[in-house]
């Protein structure tokens, strides 16, 4: 494979040189975010929560174990609008691999820029906060950057038609706002029927034993159809469990507000404190927004807190079976310390 010079340009004027495959032409816009995970690039790249973003991997060597078959992905395609790495392996070695990272990205029509000083880039993002950017094949001054958060990102990644899994006696409505497949795999470990529905599907008139709200991309305040239906669900007193974006949507539906974090939480080593027990869990996370603690309603409380920045990592209702977490208990990839939260949800049905 042949390569050519390319550039990552940020809205603050910073330019990071690198190189890209010769077939890659044009400008590719997105929100530049970084992930600190040392492994799991396949799961991260197929995570719908990265829709609209240019994803920086801080670990210096990406692609060394190739890409496995689609059944191991978190969705059917790559969601970031660009990939930024220090070094991408052309050769790979793993018994489950079917292709290289570069050939996979080419087939998925997703651009990559290599040879970037990702350490300096990450320090820039940490200093300035999340920045809009563009991967370009020419060093030209870009006057206007595209902000993906102004798009209906959840609508782009949610499934189109209802899908049923399992034949258990208890029925769970699982609202897909960009759901990772490992969440479905985790729920399928229990004897339940799972009805996976689009983000704007109105289930309020249906009978169900539990409601699950999934992860997803973008600004939670913009997902108004899901919030409106969720407000009606809160009147039923049926168990509700939200993960990541789902936690934020549950908070907004209950009367709280959210805000954008300076550079988000994205990685596999985020420490979270369970407030009631004082136990600390190492968690896998991917979100750019958080719940504003000052706006949480009096019937709700903070159940988890991030030990890096003290932000809210989950809320729960004081008397009703409603709870949520910002992190990923299904952890694909990442630690499995909090998989018990699925058991807690199932036991509440």
Coordinates of C-alpha atoms in Angstrom, one line a residue:
X1 CA 0.0 0.0 0.0
X2 CA 1.3 3.5 -0.9
X3 CA 1.0 6.6 1.2
X4 CA 1.0 10.4 0.8
X5 CA 1.2 13.4 3.1
X6 CA -2.0 14.4 4.9
X7 CA -2.9 16.7 7.7
X8 CA -5.2 17.0 10.7
X9 CA -6.4 20.5 11.1
X10 CA -8.2 21.8 14.3
X11 CA -10.5 24.7 14.7
X12 CA -8.0 26.4 17.1
X13 CA -5.5 26.6 14.2
X14 CA -3.3 23.7 15.2
X15 CA -2.1 21.5 12.3
X16 CA -0.7 18.0 12.8
X17 CA 1.1 16.4 9.8
X18 CA 0.9 12.7 9.0
X19 CA 0.3 10.4 6.1
X20 CA -2.6 8.5 4.6
X21 CA -3.2 5.9 1.9
X22 CA -3.0 7.4 -1.6
X23 CA -6.6 6.4 -2.5
X24 CA -7.9 8.8 0.3
X25 CA -8.9 12.2 -1.1
X26 CA -10.9 15.2 0.1
X27 CA -11.6 16.7 3.5
X28 CA -13.2 14.6 6.4
X29 CA -14.8 16.6 9.2
X30 CA -15.8 15.6 12.7
X31 CA -15.3 16.3 16.4
X32 CA -11.8 15.2 17.5
X33 CA -11.9 13.0 20.7
X34 CA -9.4 10.6 22.2
X35 CA -9.6 7.1 23.6
X36 CA -7.0 5.9 26.1
X37 CA -7.6 2.1 25.7
X38 CA -4.6 -0.1 25.0
X39 CA -6.7 -2.7 23.2
X40 CA -10.2 -3.0 21.8
X41 CA -9.8 -0.8 18.7
X42 CA -12.3 -3.0 16.8
X43 CA -15.0 -2.6 19.4
X44 CA -14.3 1.1 19.7
X45 CA -14.5 1.7 15.9
X46 CA -17.8 -0.2 15.7
X47 CA -19.3 1.5 18.7
X48 CA -22.2 3.8 17.4
X49 CA -21.5 6.3 20.2
X50 CA -18.5 7.5 18.1
X51 CA -20.7 8.5 15.2
X52 CA -19.7 11.9 13.9
X53 CA -16.3 11.9 15.5
X54 CA -12.6 11.8 14.5
X55 CA -11.2 9.2 16.9
X56 CA -7.7 9.5 18.3
X57 CA -6.1 6.4 19.8
X58 CA -3.6 7.5 22.4
X59 CA -1.9 4.0 22.5
X60 CA 0.9 4.3 19.9
X61 CA 0.5 1.0 18.1
X62 CA -2.9 0.1 16.6
X63 CA -3.9 -2.8 14.3
X64 CA -1.3 -5.4 15.5
X65 CA -4.0 -8.1 16.0
X66 CA -6.0 -7.3 12.8
X67 CA -9.8 -7.3 12.5
X68 CA -12.0 -10.3 13.4
X69 CA -15.2 -11.4 11.6
X70 CA -18.3 -9.2 11.8
X71 CA -19.9 -11.3 14.6
X72 CA -17.3 -9.9 17.0
X73 CA -18.0 -6.3 16.2
X74 CA -20.3 -3.9 18.2
X75 CA -22.3 -3.0 15.2
X76 CA -22.3 -3.7 11.4
X77 CA -20.0 -0.9 10.5
X78 CA -17.3 1.6 11.5
X79 CA -18.9 4.8 13.0
X80 CA -16.2 7.4 13.5
X81 CA -15.7 9.7 10.5
X82 CA -12.0 9.4 10.7
X83 CA -9.2 7.5 12.6
X84 CA -6.1 9.2 13.9
X85 CA -3.1 7.1 15.1
X86 CA 0.6 7.3 15.7
X87 CA 1.3 4.0 14.0
X88 CA -1.0 1.5 12.2
X89 CA 0.3 -2.0 11.7
X90 CA 0.3 -3.2 8.1
X91 CA 1.0 -6.7 9.2
X92 CA -1.0 -8.4 11.9
X93 CA -1.1 -11.6 13.9
X94 CA -4.1 -13.2 15.5
X95 CA -5.9 -16.5 15.0
X96 CA -9.3 -14.8 14.8
X97 CA -8.2 -12.0 12.4
X98 CA -9.6 -12.0 8.8
X99 CA -8.0 -8.7 7.5
X100 CA -5.8 -5.8 8.5
X101 CA -7.0 -2.6 10.0
X102 CA -6.1 -0.6 6.9
X103 CA -7.9 -2.9 4.5
X104 CA -10.9 -2.9 6.8
X105 CA -11.1 0.9 7.0
X106 CA -10.7 1.1 3.2
X107 CA -13.6 -1.3 2.7
X108 CA -15.7 0.8 5.2
X109 CA -14.7 4.0 3.4
X110 CA -13.4 5.5 6.6
X111 CA -10.2 7.8 6.4
X112 CA -7.1 7.3 8.5
X113 CA -4.2 9.6 9.2
X114 CA -1.0 7.9 10.6
X115 CA 2.3 9.3 11.9
X116 CA 0.5 11.9 14.0
X117 CA 2.1 13.0 17.3
X118 CA -0.9 11.7 19.3
X119 CA 0.7 12.5 22.6
X120 CA 0.9 16.2 21.7
X121 CA -2.6 16.1 20.1
X122 CA -4.1 14.6 23.3
X123 CA -2.4 17.3 25.4
X124 CA -3.9 19.9 23.1
X125 CA -7.4 18.5 23.5
X126 CA -7.0 18.3 27.3
X127 CA -5.9 21.9 27.4
X128 CA -8.6 23.3 25.0
X129 CA -11.4 20.8 25.4
X130 CA -12.9 18.9 22.5
X131 CA -12.2 20.5 19.2
X132 CA -13.8 20.3 15.7
X133 CA -11.3 19.2 13.1
X134 CA -10.7 17.8 9.6
X135 CA -8.4 15.2 8.0
X136 CA -7.2 16.8 4.7
X137 CA -4.9 15.8 1.9
X138 CA -3.8 19.4 1.4
X139 CA -2.5 22.0 3.8
X140 CA -5.1 24.6 3.3
X141 CA -6.7 27.0 5.7
X142 CA -10.2 25.7 6.6
X143 CA -12.6 28.6 7.5
X144 CA -15.6 26.5 8.5
X145 CA -15.7 23.2 10.4
X146 CA -18.7 20.9 10.5
X147 CA -20.2 20.2 13.9
X148 CA -21.7 16.7 14.0
X149 CA -23.6 17.5 17.2
X150 CA -26.0 19.6 15.2
X151 CA -27.1 16.5 13.3
X152 CA -29.6 13.8 14.4
X153 CA -26.8 11.3 15.2
X154 CA -29.0 9.0 17.1
X155 CA -31.4 8.8 14.2
X156 CA -28.5 7.8 12.0
X157 CA -27.4 4.9 14.1
X158 CA -30.6 3.5 15.7
X159 CA -32.2 0.4 14.1
X160 CA -35.0 1.0 11.6
X161 CA -37.4 -1.8 12.6
X162 CA -38.3 -3.6 15.8
X163 CA -36.4 -6.8 16.5
X164 CA -37.2 -9.6 19.0
X165 CA -34.7 -11.8 20.9
X166 CA -35.5 -14.7 23.2
X167 CA -38.7 -16.2 24.4
X168 CA -38.7 -15.6 28.2
X169 CA -41.8 -14.9 30.3
X170 CA -40.6 -11.5 31.2
X171 CA -40.5 -8.8 28.5
X172 CA -37.9 -6.0 28.2
X173 CA -38.3 -3.1 25.9
X174 CA -34.8 -2.1 24.8
X175 CA -34.6 1.3 23.2
X176 CA -31.9 1.4 20.6
X177 CA -30.2 4.9 20.5
X178 CA -27.1 3.3 19.0
X179 CA -26.9 0.1 21.0
X180 CA -23.7 -1.9 21.2
X181 CA -24.3 -5.6 20.3
X182 CA -22.7 -6.8 23.6
X183 CA -25.5 -5.2 25.5
X184 CA -27.9 -7.5 23.6
X185 CA -25.6 -10.4 24.2
X186 CA -25.5 -9.6 28.0
X187 CA -29.3 -9.3 28.2
X188 CA -29.7 -12.6 26.3
X189 CA -27.9 -14.4 29.1
X190 CA -31.2 -14.2 31.0
X191 CA -34.5 -16.0 30.4
X192 CA -36.3 -12.9 29.0
X193 CA -37.9 -11.7 25.8
X194 CA -36.1 -8.6 24.5
X195 CA -38.0 -6.3 22.2
X196 CA -35.4 -4.0 20.6
X197 CA -37.0 -0.8 19.2
X198 CA -35.9 2.4 17.4
X199 CA -35.2 5.5 19.4
X200 CA -38.4 7.2 18.4
X201 CA -40.7 4.1 18.8
X202 CA -43.6 4.8 21.2
X203 CA -43.9 1.8 23.5
X204 CA -46.0 3.6 26.1
X205 CA -49.2 1.7 25.2
X206 CA -47.5 -1.7 25.4
X207 CA -47.2 -4.1 28.3
X208 CA -43.7 -4.8 29.4
X209 CA -41.8 -5.8 32.6
X210 CA -38.7 -3.6 32.2
X211 CA -37.4 -0.8 30.1
X212 CA -33.8 -0.5 29.0
X213 CA -32.3 2.7 27.4
X214 CA -29.1 2.2 25.5
X215 CA -25.9 4.1 24.8
X216 CA -25.6 6.4 21.7
X217 CA -23.9 9.4 20.2
X218 CA -24.3 13.2 20.5
X219 CA -26.0 15.7 22.7
X220 CA -28.7 14.0 24.9
X221 CA -30.8 17.1 25.0
X222 CA -31.3 16.8 21.2
X223 CA -32.9 13.4 21.4
X224 CA -36.4 14.8 22.1
X225 CA -38.5 11.9 20.8
X226 CA -36.9 9.4 23.2
X227 CA -37.2 11.9 26.1
X228 CA -40.9 12.5 25.5
X229 CA -41.7 8.8 25.4
X230 CA -39.5 8.2 28.5
X231 CA -41.4 10.8 30.5
X232 CA -44.6 8.8 29.9
X233 CA -42.7 5.6 31.0
X234 CA -41.7 7.2 34.3
X235 CA -45.4 7.3 35.2
X236 CA -45.7 3.5 35.0
X237 CA -43.4 2.7 37.9
X238 CA -42.0 -0.2 35.9
X239 CA -38.2 -0.9 36.3
X240 CA -36.0 1.3 34.1
X241 CA -32.2 0.8 33.4
X242 CA -30.2 3.3 31.4
X243 CA -26.6 3.1 30.2
X244 CA -24.4 5.9 28.9
X245 CA -26.6 8.1 26.8
X246 CA -29.5 6.3 28.3
X247 CA -28.5 7.6 31.7
X248 CA -28.5 11.1 30.5
X249 CA -31.9 10.7 28.8
X250 CA -33.4 9.3 32.0
X251 CA -32.0 12.3 33.9
X252 CA -33.5 14.8 31.4
X253 CA -36.8 13.0 31.4
X254 CA -36.9 13.2 35.3
X255 CA -36.3 17.0 35.2
X256 CA -32.5 17.2 35.4
X257 CA -30.1 18.8 32.9
X258 CA -26.9 17.8 31.2
X259 CA -23.7 19.6 30.1
X260 CA -20.8 18.9 27.8
X261 CA -17.6 17.6 29.5
X262 CA -14.3 19.4 28.5
X263 CA -12.9 16.3 26.8
X264 CA -15.2 13.5 27.8
X265 CA -14.5 10.1 29.3
X266 CA -13.3 7.6 26.8
X267 CA -11.2 4.6 27.8
X268 CA -11.2 1.3 29.8
X269 CA -9.8 2.5 33.1
X270 CA -12.2 5.1 34.5
X271 CA -12.5 4.6 38.3
X272 CA -16.1 5.0 39.6
X273 CA -17.3 5.0 43.2
X274 CA -20.6 3.4 44.2
X275 CA -21.7 6.0 46.6
X276 CA -23.9 3.8 48.9
X277 CA -21.2 1.1 49.5
X278 CA -18.0 3.0 49.0
X279 CA -16.8 0.4 46.6
X280 CA -14.6 1.5 43.6
X281 CA -15.0 -0.1 40.2
X282 CA -12.8 0.2 37.1
X283 CA -15.1 0.9 34.2
X284 CA -15.2 1.2 30.4
X285 CA -16.6 4.5 29.2
X286 CA -17.4 6.5 26.1
X287 CA -19.4 9.7 26.6
X288 CA -18.9 13.4 26.1
X289 CA -21.8 14.7 28.3
X290 CA -22.7 14.4 32.0
X291 CA -25.6 15.1 34.3
X292 CA -25.6 18.4 36.1
X293 CA -25.7 17.4 39.8
X294 CA -27.3 20.7 40.9
X295 CA -30.4 20.0 38.7
X296 CA -31.1 16.4 39.9
X297 CA -34.6 16.3 41.4
X298 CA -35.2 15.7 45.1
X299 CA -36.6 12.2 44.5
X300 CA -33.4 11.1 42.8
X301 CA -29.8 10.7 44.1
X302 CA -26.3 10.1 42.7
X303 CA -25.5 6.4 42.8
X304 CA -22.1 6.5 41.1
X305 CA -19.4 9.2 40.9
X306 CA -16.3 9.5 38.7
X307 CA -13.2 9.5 40.9
X308 CA -11.1 11.4 38.3
X309 CA -13.2 14.5 38.1
X310 CA -16.0 13.9 40.7
X311 CA -18.7 14.1 37.9
X312 CA -22.0 12.2 38.1
X313 CA -21.7 8.6 36.8
X314 CA -25.2 7.6 37.4
X315 CA -28.5 8.4 39.1
X316 CA -31.2 6.4 40.8
X317 CA -34.7 7.0 42.2
X318 CA -35.0 6.9 46.0
X319 CA -38.1 4.7 46.0
X320 CA -38.9 3.4 42.5
X321 CA -36.9 0.9 40.5
X322 CA -35.2 3.4 38.2
X323 CA -31.4 3.5 37.9
X324 CA -28.7 4.3 35.4
X325 CA -24.9 4.5 34.9
X326 CA -22.7 6.5 32.5
X327 CA -20.2 3.6 32.1
X328 CA -20.6 0.3 30.2
X329 CA -21.3 -2.7 32.4
X330 CA -21.2 -4.9 29.3
X331 CA -17.6 -3.6 28.8
X332 CA -16.8 -4.4 25.2
X333 CA -13.9 -4.0 25.5
X334 CA -12.8 -3.4 29.0
X335 CA -13.2 -4.6 32.6
X336 CA -16.2 -6.8 33.6
X337 CA -16.4 -5.5 37.2
X338 CA -19.9 -4.2 36.9
X339 CA -21.7 -6.9 34.9
X340 CA -23.8 -7.5 38.0
X341 CA -25.8 -4.4 37.1
X342 CA -27.6 -6.5 34.5
X343 CA -28.5 -9.0 37.2
X344 CA -29.8 -6.1 39.3
X345 CA -32.0 -5.0 36.5
X346 CA -33.4 -8.5 35.8
X347 CA -34.0 -9.1 39.5
X348 CA -36.1 -5.9 39.6
X349 CA -38.5 -7.1 37.0

